[in-house]
């Protein structure tokens, strides 16, 4: 591979859009070509700069009132969605809707808080994954889950045995290589590190304050959802009683969902029972 | 006996939508505001996007990228509104205009401030801004960007390439600084 090829494919390389073989060819070239290394570093700096600037731009923040109102409108509208398939619109719905809307508006501020809170938790989980599982540079020494259970409560005890050390999934095995409790960004996590699909993947459990309004009483199965990519890591999560459970790692989203679903059900049941 | 406020199917659908789609509203709004440059317009756009998403949430495939799905809806609505405003489709492709106007790739300054980056980004053609923001900020794949913008994959790649070159050119520190220095002397 020549410099010209690397320059042409550099953006796709950084966006992880190339085949593994091509990535390897580029990496081999970069080992011996400082100019291309500098060029790709500059491109990465620019990409990171755009992302950072965009995320830091406070003038792009939505108004809390708008977020609250939107959430209320959506929740109200959700009751109408199935009805629209077969039932005619009735005028009394307007009255009911108005009442519901008024009630929902009162709760909506809390909803906006929840959205931000979940996103913040997900970022913290990714930060812990990076700093603990990948780079070993935590400010505070991790402690055992047993010690964490004694100090901070029963959920940590659940994580001593769940998930099991070896998990079989449809796309390959996952093996637990570490279990402990650690702190990142002032937040305590139960942290389980898997070896999965050739990467380190973290399962992180942390208390989810204020999540009670979103609990789904009677739901027997966890609802595993994707949070997309955060800071270069794929993240999926589900809620279990008062805990948020995150999976984070540099693996494909479907693979991470597969792992999460493979371990979610017993974990969800046990965490709900504590 | 007290009645349930909503049937279980409703509650479950709302819970799924709430968990999958609502966490992306903040990012969706930032995207909308960046492109529309008008808060009222952005709020209206996001409102319509989320309403459409809710109504067609049964079409969303769990396990796929919900953010990309929402961005696709948002872009579709934007595109329709733009067409309605102009009564004709946007055909101005900056690829053509810029094909021969970026002769070299400018160096990226070692230090990039948020203000410099956003200012430079806002000065390049909007079609370039779209692909750069969707790729670098929203972290959509090329395929997801192509779907969201309804353009071929090759166009995504070429717009990214030219857009980044254009952005680097705008970020060149020398242009303004040299001009100022020349004026001073």
Coordinates of C-alpha atoms in Angstrom, one line a residue:
Chain A
X1 CA 0.0 0.0 0.0
X2 CA 1.3 3.5 -0.9
X3 CA 0.9 6.9 0.7
X4 CA -1.7 7.9 -1.9
X5 CA -3.9 4.9 -1.0
X6 CA -3.6 5.7 2.7
X7 CA -4.6 9.3 2.1
X8 CA -7.6 8.2 0.0
X9 CA -8.8 5.7 2.5
X10 CA -7.8 7.5 5.7
X11 CA -11.2 8.9 6.5
X12 CA -12.8 5.5 6.0
X13 CA -10.1 3.9 8.1
X14 CA -10.8 6.3 11.0
X15 CA -14.6 5.8 10.6
X16 CA -14.0 2.0 10.9
X17 CA -15.6 1.5 7.5
X18 CA -12.9 -0.7 5.9
X19 CA -12.4 -4.4 5.8
X20 CA -10.1 -5.9 8.5
X21 CA -7.5 -6.8 5.8
X22 CA -7.4 -3.3 4.5
X23 CA -7.1 -1.9 8.1
X24 CA -4.1 -4.2 8.6
X25 CA -2.5 -3.0 5.4
X26 CA -2.9 0.6 6.5
X27 CA -1.6 -0.2 9.9
X28 CA 1.4 -1.9 8.4
X29 CA 2.0 1.2 6.2
X30 CA 1.7 3.6 9.1
X31 CA 4.4 1.7 11.0
X32 CA 6.9 2.8 8.5
X33 CA 5.5 6.1 7.3
X34 CA 5.7 9.0 9.7
X35 CA 4.1 11.4 7.2
X36 CA 1.0 9.3 6.8
X37 CA 0.9 8.8 10.6
X38 CA 0.9 12.6 11.1
X39 CA -1.7 13.0 8.5
X40 CA -4.1 10.5 10.1
X41 CA -3.4 11.9 13.5
X42 CA -4.4 15.3 12.1
X43 CA -7.6 13.9 10.7
X44 CA -8.4 12.2 14.0
X45 CA -7.7 15.5 15.8
X46 CA -10.1 17.3 13.5
X47 CA -12.9 14.7 13.9
X48 CA -12.5 14.7 17.7
X49 CA -12.4 18.5 17.6
X50 CA -15.7 18.7 15.7
X51 CA -17.4 16.2 18.0
X52 CA -16.1 17.9 21.2
X53 CA -17.1 21.4 19.9
X54 CA -20.6 20.2 19.0
X55 CA -21.2 18.5 22.3
X56 CA -19.9 21.5 24.3
X57 CA -21.9 24.1 22.4
X58 CA -24.3 25.2 25.2
X59 CA -26.3 27.4 22.8
X60 CA -27.5 24.2 21.1
X61 CA -29.0 22.9 24.3
X62 CA -32.8 22.4 24.1
X63 CA -35.0 24.4 26.5
X64 CA -36.1 22.3 29.5
X65 CA -39.7 23.5 28.9
X66 CA -39.6 22.2 25.3
X67 CA -38.2 18.8 26.4
X68 CA -40.9 18.6 29.1
X69 CA -43.7 19.5 26.7
X70 CA -42.5 17.2 24.0
X71 CA -42.3 14.3 26.4
X72 CA -45.8 15.0 27.7
X73 CA -47.2 15.3 24.1
X74 CA -45.6 12.0 23.1
X75 CA -46.8 10.2 26.1
X76 CA -50.3 11.5 25.5
X77 CA -50.1 10.6 21.8
X78 CA -48.9 7.1 22.6
X79 CA -52.3 6.2 24.0
X80 CA -53.8 7.1 20.6
X81 CA -51.5 5.3 18.4
X82 CA -53.2 1.8 18.4
X83 CA -56.6 3.4 18.3
X84 CA -55.9 5.1 15.1
X85 CA -55.7 1.8 13.3
X86 CA -59.4 1.0 13.6
X87 CA -61.4 3.4 15.8
X88 CA -62.8 6.7 14.8
X89 CA -61.8 9.8 16.6
X90 CA -64.2 10.8 19.4
X91 CA -64.6 14.3 20.7
X92 CA -64.4 13.2 24.4
X93 CA -60.8 12.2 23.7
X94 CA -60.1 15.9 23.5
X95 CA -61.3 16.4 27.1
X96 CA -59.4 13.3 28.3
X97 CA -56.4 14.3 26.4
X98 CA -56.4 17.8 27.9
X99 CA -56.6 16.3 31.4
X100 CA -53.9 13.8 30.7
X101 CA -51.7 16.5 29.1
X102 CA -52.1 18.7 32.2
X103 CA -51.1 15.8 34.4
X104 CA -48.3 14.8 32.2
X105 CA -46.8 18.3 32.0
X106 CA -46.4 18.1 35.8
X107 CA -44.4 15.0 35.5
X108 CA -42.5 16.0 32.4
X109 CA -39.8 18.0 34.0
X110 CA -38.8 14.9 35.8
X111 CA -38.8 13.0 32.5
X112 CA -36.4 15.4 31.0
X113 CA -34.2 14.9 34.1
X114 CA -34.4 11.2 33.6
X115 CA -33.3 11.4 29.9
X116 CA -30.3 13.5 30.9
X117 CA -29.6 11.3 33.9
X118 CA -29.5 8.1 31.9
X119 CA -27.2 9.7 29.3
X120 CA -24.9 10.8 32.1
X121 CA -24.9 7.4 33.6
X122 CA -24.1 5.8 30.2
X123 CA -21.2 8.2 29.7
X124 CA -19.9 7.4 33.2
X125 CA -20.2 3.7 32.5
X126 CA -18.2 4.1 29.3
X127 CA -15.6 6.2 31.2
X128 CA -15.3 3.4 33.8
X129 CA -14.9 0.8 31.1
X130 CA -12.1 2.8 29.4
X131 CA -10.3 3.8 32.6
X132 CA -10.7 0.6 34.5
X133 CA -11.0 -2.3 32.1
X134 CA -8.8 -0.9 29.3
X135 CA -6.3 1.6 30.8
X136 CA -6.1 0.7 34.5
X137 CA -5.9 4.3 35.6
X138 CA -8.6 4.7 38.3
X139 CA -8.0 7.3 41.0
X140 CA -9.4 4.9 43.6
X141 CA -8.4 1.3 44.1
X142 CA -11.2 -1.2 43.3
X143 CA -12.6 -3.3 46.1
X144 CA -14.1 -6.7 46.1
X145 CA -17.8 -7.2 45.4
X146 CA -18.2 -8.8 48.8
X147 CA -16.8 -5.7 50.5
X148 CA -19.0 -3.5 48.4
X149 CA -22.0 -5.5 49.4
X150 CA -21.2 -5.0 53.1
X151 CA -20.7 -1.3 52.6
X152 CA -23.2 -0.3 50.0
X153 CA -25.9 -3.0 49.8
X154 CA -27.2 -6.2 48.5
X155 CA -27.0 -5.6 44.7
X156 CA -23.3 -6.0 44.8
X157 CA -23.7 -9.5 46.2
X158 CA -25.8 -10.5 43.3
X159 CA -22.9 -9.7 40.9
X160 CA -20.6 -12.0 42.8
X161 CA -22.2 -15.0 41.1
X162 CA -24.1 -13.5 38.2
X163 CA -23.5 -13.6 35.3
X164 CA -21.7 -17.0 35.5
X165 CA -18.0 -17.0 34.6
X166 CA -18.6 -18.6 31.2
X167 CA -21.5 -17.4 29.1
X168 CA -22.4 -19.0 25.8
X169 CA -24.0 -16.8 23.1
X170 CA -25.1 -17.3 19.5
X171 CA -22.0 -15.5 18.3
X172 CA -19.4 -17.0 20.6
X173 CA -18.4 -17.4 24.3
X174 CA -17.9 -14.7 26.8
X175 CA -15.6 -15.3 29.7
X176 CA -15.4 -13.3 32.9
X177 CA -11.9 -12.2 33.6
X178 CA -12.5 -9.7 36.5
X179 CA -15.2 -8.9 39.1
X180 CA -14.9 -6.0 41.5
X181 CA -16.5 -2.7 42.5
X182 CA -14.9 0.6 41.4
X183 CA -15.5 4.3 41.3
X184 CA -15.5 6.5 38.3
X185 CA -16.5 10.1 38.1
X186 CA -17.7 9.9 41.7
X187 CA -20.1 7.1 40.9
X188 CA -19.7 3.6 42.3
X189 CA -20.2 0.6 39.9
X190 CA -20.2 -3.1 40.2
X191 CA -17.9 -4.0 37.4
X192 CA -17.5 -7.3 35.6
X193 CA -15.1 -7.5 32.7
X194 CA -15.6 -10.1 30.0
X195 CA -13.4 -11.3 27.2
X196 CA -15.8 -11.4 24.3
X197 CA -15.4 -11.3 20.5
X198 CA -11.7 -10.7 21.0
X199 CA -12.3 -7.5 23.1
X200 CA -12.8 -6.5 26.6
X201 CA -16.4 -5.8 27.4
X202 CA -17.7 -4.4 30.6
X203 CA -20.9 -5.0 32.5
X204 CA -21.5 -2.1 34.9
X205 CA -24.2 -1.8 37.4
X206 CA -25.0 1.3 39.3
X207 CA -27.8 2.9 41.3
X208 CA -30.3 4.7 39.2
X209 CA -31.7 7.5 41.3
X210 CA -35.1 8.7 40.4
X211 CA -35.9 5.8 38.1
X212 CA -39.0 4.7 40.0
X213 CA -41.3 6.7 37.7
X214 CA -40.2 4.5 34.8
X215 CA -40.4 1.2 36.5
X216 CA -42.6 -1.3 34.6
X217 CA -44.5 -3.2 37.3
X218 CA -45.2 -6.7 36.4
X219 CA -42.8 -6.9 33.5
X220 CA -41.1 -10.2 33.8
X221 CA -38.3 -9.6 31.3
X222 CA -35.8 -6.8 31.1
X223 CA -36.0 -4.4 28.2
X224 CA -32.6 -4.3 26.7
X225 CA -32.0 -1.2 24.6
X226 CA -29.2 0.3 22.7
X227 CA -27.7 3.7 23.5
X228 CA -25.7 3.7 20.3
X229 CA -22.0 4.7 20.4
X230 CA -20.8 6.8 23.2
X231 CA -17.2 8.1 23.1
X232 CA -16.3 5.4 20.6
X233 CA -17.9 2.5 22.6
X234 CA -21.0 0.6 21.9
X235 CA -23.4 0.8 24.8
X236 CA -26.6 -1.2 25.6
X237 CA -28.5 -1.1 28.9
X238 CA -31.5 -2.2 30.8
X239 CA -33.1 -1.2 34.0
X240 CA -33.5 -3.6 36.9
X241 CA -35.4 -2.4 39.9
X242 CA -33.3 0.6 41.2
X243 CA -30.2 -0.3 39.2
X244 CA -29.1 0.6 35.7
X245 CA -27.2 -2.2 34.0
X246 CA -24.8 -1.1 31.2
X247 CA -22.7 -3.2 28.7
X248 CA -19.9 -1.2 27.1
X249 CA -17.2 -2.3 24.6
X250 CA -15.7 -1.8 21.2
X251 CA -17.8 -4.5 19.6
X252 CA -20.6 -4.5 17.1
X253 CA -23.9 -3.4 18.4
X254 CA -25.7 -6.7 17.5
X255 CA -23.0 -8.7 19.3
X256 CA -23.3 -6.6 22.4
X257 CA -27.1 -6.9 22.4
X258 CA -26.6 -10.7 22.1
X259 CA -24.4 -10.8 25.2
X260 CA -26.7 -8.5 27.1
X261 CA -29.7 -10.6 26.3
X262 CA -27.9 -13.8 27.2
X263 CA -27.2 -12.6 30.7
X264 CA -30.1 -10.2 31.3
X265 CA -32.9 -12.3 32.5
X266 CA -31.5 -13.9 35.7
X267 CA -29.7 -10.7 36.5
X268 CA -32.9 -8.8 36.2
X269 CA -34.7 -11.2 38.5
X270 CA -32.0 -11.3 41.1
X271 CA -31.6 -7.5 41.2
X272 CA -35.3 -7.0 41.4
X273 CA -35.4 -9.3 44.4
X274 CA -32.9 -7.4 46.6
Chain B
X1 CA -62.8 -1.4 40.6
X2 CA -60.5 1.2 39.3
X3 CA -59.8 1.0 35.5
X4 CA -56.3 0.9 34.1
X5 CA -55.4 4.3 32.5
X6 CA -54.2 2.6 29.4
X7 CA -54.2 -0.9 27.9
X8 CA -51.1 -3.0 28.6
X9 CA -50.1 -2.9 24.9
X10 CA -50.0 0.9 25.1
X11 CA -48.0 0.9 28.3
X12 CA -45.5 -1.5 26.8
X13 CA -45.2 0.4 23.5
X14 CA -44.7 3.6 25.4
X15 CA -42.0 2.0 27.6
X16 CA -40.2 0.7 24.6
X17 CA -40.4 4.1 22.8
X18 CA -39.3 5.9 26.0
X19 CA -36.3 3.6 26.5
X20 CA -35.2 3.5 22.8
X21 CA -36.1 6.8 21.3
X22 CA -36.4 9.4 24.1
X23 CA -32.7 9.3 25.1
X24 CA -31.8 10.6 21.6
X25 CA -34.0 13.7 21.8
X26 CA -31.3 15.9 23.2
X27 CA -28.9 15.0 20.4
X28 CA -31.6 15.2 17.8
X29 CA -32.5 18.7 18.9
X30 CA -28.8 19.9 18.7
X31 CA -28.6 18.5 15.2
X32 CA -31.9 20.2 14.2
X33 CA -30.8 23.6 15.7
X34 CA -27.4 23.4 14.1
X35 CA -29.0 23.0 10.7
X36 CA -32.0 25.2 11.1
X37 CA -30.2 28.1 12.9
X38 CA -33.6 28.9 14.4
X39 CA -34.8 27.6 17.8
X40 CA -38.5 27.7 17.0
X41 CA -38.0 25.9 13.7
X42 CA -35.7 23.3 15.4
X43 CA -38.3 22.6 18.1
X44 CA -41.0 22.2 15.5
X45 CA -38.9 19.9 13.5
X46 CA -38.0 17.7 16.5
X47 CA -41.6 17.6 17.6
X48 CA -42.8 16.4 14.2
X49 CA -39.9 13.9 14.0
X50 CA -40.7 12.4 17.4
X51 CA -44.4 12.2 16.6
X52 CA -43.8 10.4 13.4
X53 CA -41.3 8.1 15.1
X54 CA -43.9 7.3 17.7
X55 CA -46.6 6.5 15.2
X56 CA -44.3 4.3 13.1
X57 CA -42.3 2.8 16.0
X58 CA -43.7 -0.6 15.2
X59 CA -41.4 -0.4 12.1
X60 CA -38.3 0.2 14.1
X61 CA -36.2 -3.0 14.3
X62 CA -35.0 -3.6 17.9
X63 CA -31.2 -4.0 18.0
X64 CA -30.6 -1.5 15.1
X65 CA -29.4 2.0 15.6
X66 CA -32.4 4.0 16.9
X67 CA -30.5 7.3 16.6
X68 CA -29.9 6.7 12.9
X69 CA -33.5 5.8 12.4
X70 CA -34.6 9.1 14.1
X71 CA -32.0 11.1 12.1
X72 CA -33.4 9.6 8.9
X73 CA -37.0 10.7 9.9
X74 CA -35.7 14.2 10.8
X75 CA -33.8 14.6 7.5
X76 CA -36.8 13.4 5.6
X77 CA -39.0 16.0 7.2
X78 CA -36.4 18.7 6.7
X79 CA -36.1 17.7 3.0
X80 CA -39.8 17.9 2.5
X81 CA -40.1 21.2 4.2
X82 CA -37.2 22.6 2.2
X83 CA -38.8 21.4 -1.0
X84 CA -42.1 22.9 -0.1
X85 CA -40.5 26.2 0.7
X86 CA -38.6 26.4 -2.5
X87 CA -41.2 24.5 -4.6
X88 CA -38.4 22.6 -6.2
X89 CA -35.9 20.1 -5.1
X90 CA -32.4 21.2 -4.0
X91 CA -30.2 20.2 -6.8
X92 CA -27.2 22.3 -6.0
X93 CA -24.4 19.8 -5.3
X94 CA -21.4 21.3 -3.8
X95 CA -19.3 18.4 -5.2
X96 CA -19.5 20.1 -8.5
X97 CA -18.7 23.6 -7.3
X98 CA -15.8 22.5 -5.1
X99 CA -14.4 19.7 -7.3
X100 CA -11.6 21.9 -8.5
X101 CA -11.4 24.5 -5.9
X102 CA -9.6 22.7 -3.2
X103 CA -6.2 22.1 -4.7
X104 CA -4.4 20.9 -1.6
X105 CA -5.2 19.7 1.9
X106 CA -4.5 22.4 4.5
X107 CA -2.7 21.3 7.7
X108 CA -4.8 20.9 10.8
X109 CA -3.8 23.4 13.6
X110 CA -2.3 21.7 16.6
X111 CA -4.7 23.5 18.9
X112 CA -8.4 23.6 18.0
X113 CA -10.8 25.7 20.1
X114 CA -14.5 24.8 20.1
X115 CA -15.3 28.3 18.7
X116 CA -12.8 28.0 15.8
X117 CA -14.2 24.6 14.9
X118 CA -17.8 25.5 15.0
X119 CA -17.2 28.8 13.2
X120 CA -15.3 27.0 10.4
X121 CA -17.9 24.3 10.2
X122 CA -20.7 26.9 9.8
X123 CA -18.8 28.5 6.9
X124 CA -18.6 25.4 4.7
X125 CA -21.6 24.3 2.4
X126 CA -24.4 22.8 4.3
X127 CA -24.3 19.6 2.4
X128 CA -20.8 19.1 3.7
X129 CA -21.8 20.1 7.2
X130 CA -24.5 17.4 7.1
X131 CA -22.3 14.5 6.4
X132 CA -19.5 15.7 8.7
X133 CA -21.9 16.2 11.7
X134 CA -23.7 12.9 11.0
X135 CA -20.4 11.0 10.8
X136 CA -18.3 12.7 13.4
X137 CA -20.8 13.8 16.0
X138 CA -23.7 11.4 15.6
X139 CA -21.3 8.5 14.7
X140 CA -23.5 7.1 12.0
X141 CA -22.0 4.7 9.5
X142 CA -21.7 5.7 5.9
X143 CA -24.6 3.5 5.0
X144 CA -26.8 5.1 7.7
X145 CA -25.8 8.6 6.5
X146 CA -26.7 7.6 2.9
X147 CA -30.1 6.3 4.1
X148 CA -30.7 9.4 6.2
X149 CA -29.9 11.8 3.5
X150 CA -31.2 9.7 0.6
X151 CA -28.0 9.9 -1.3
X152 CA -25.7 7.2 -2.7
X153 CA -22.9 5.8 -0.5
X154 CA -20.3 7.2 -2.9
X155 CA -21.7 10.7 -2.5
X156 CA -21.4 10.4 1.2
X157 CA -17.8 9.5 0.9
X158 CA -17.0 12.2 -1.6
X159 CA -18.8 14.8 0.4
X160 CA -17.0 13.8 3.5
X161 CA -13.7 14.0 1.7
X162 CA -14.3 17.4 0.2
X163 CA -16.1 18.6 3.3
X164 CA -13.1 17.8 5.5
X165 CA -10.7 19.4 3.1
X166 CA -12.9 22.4 3.0
X167 CA -13.1 22.5 6.8
X168 CA -9.3 22.3 7.1
X169 CA -9.0 25.1 4.7
X170 CA -11.4 27.2 6.8
X171 CA -9.4 26.3 9.9
X172 CA -6.1 27.5 8.4
X173 CA -4.8 30.0 10.9
X174 CA -2.7 31.9 8.4
X175 CA -5.5 33.3 6.2
X176 CA -6.9 35.9 8.6
X177 CA -3.8 36.3 10.6
X178 CA -1.6 37.0 7.5
X179 CA -4.2 39.4 6.2
X180 CA -4.2 41.3 9.4
X181 CA -0.5 41.3 9.6
X182 CA -0.3 42.7 6.0
X183 CA -2.7 45.4 6.9
X184 CA -0.7 46.3 9.9
X185 CA 2.5 46.6 7.9

